CSV table of C-alpha atoms in Angstrom, one decimal:
chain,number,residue,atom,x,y,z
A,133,UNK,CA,0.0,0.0,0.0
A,134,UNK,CA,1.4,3.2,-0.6
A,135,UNK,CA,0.7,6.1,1.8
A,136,UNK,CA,0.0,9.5,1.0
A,137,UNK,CA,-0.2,12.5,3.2
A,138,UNK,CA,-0.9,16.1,2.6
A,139,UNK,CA,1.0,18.4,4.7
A,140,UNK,CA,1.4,22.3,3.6
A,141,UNK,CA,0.1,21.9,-0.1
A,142,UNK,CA,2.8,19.5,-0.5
A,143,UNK,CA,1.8,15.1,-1.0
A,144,UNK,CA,4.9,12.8,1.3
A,145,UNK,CA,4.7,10.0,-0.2
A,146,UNK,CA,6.2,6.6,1.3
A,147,UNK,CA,10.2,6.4,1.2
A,148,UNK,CA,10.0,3.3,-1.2
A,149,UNK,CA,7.7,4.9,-3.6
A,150,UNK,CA,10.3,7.7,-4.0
A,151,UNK,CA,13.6,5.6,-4.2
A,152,UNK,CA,11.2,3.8,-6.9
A,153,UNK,CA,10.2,6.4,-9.1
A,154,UNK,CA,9.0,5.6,-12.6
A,155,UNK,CA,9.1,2.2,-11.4
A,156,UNK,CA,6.6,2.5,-8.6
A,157,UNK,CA,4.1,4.0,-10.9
A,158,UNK,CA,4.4,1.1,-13.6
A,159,UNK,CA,4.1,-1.3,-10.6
A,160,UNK,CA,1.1,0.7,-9.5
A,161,UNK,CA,-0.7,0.9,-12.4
A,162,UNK,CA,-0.6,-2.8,-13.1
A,163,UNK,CA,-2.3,-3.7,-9.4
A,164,UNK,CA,-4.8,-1.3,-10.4
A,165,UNK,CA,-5.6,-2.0,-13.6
């Protein structure tokens, strides 16, 4: 799961999602879709 939080305008997202990068999104989109 990845967590989001909103915290001054700005989205944190978990640590692994951003060492991922492109990657996590790919990965992302295939669980969801």
């Amino acid at each position: 799961m990845v967590q989001v939080a909103w915290t001054d305008g700005l989205v944190l997202i978990d640590p692994l999602e951003v060492d991922l990068g492109p990657m996590a999104r790919l990965l992302e989109s295939e669980v969801w879709w």
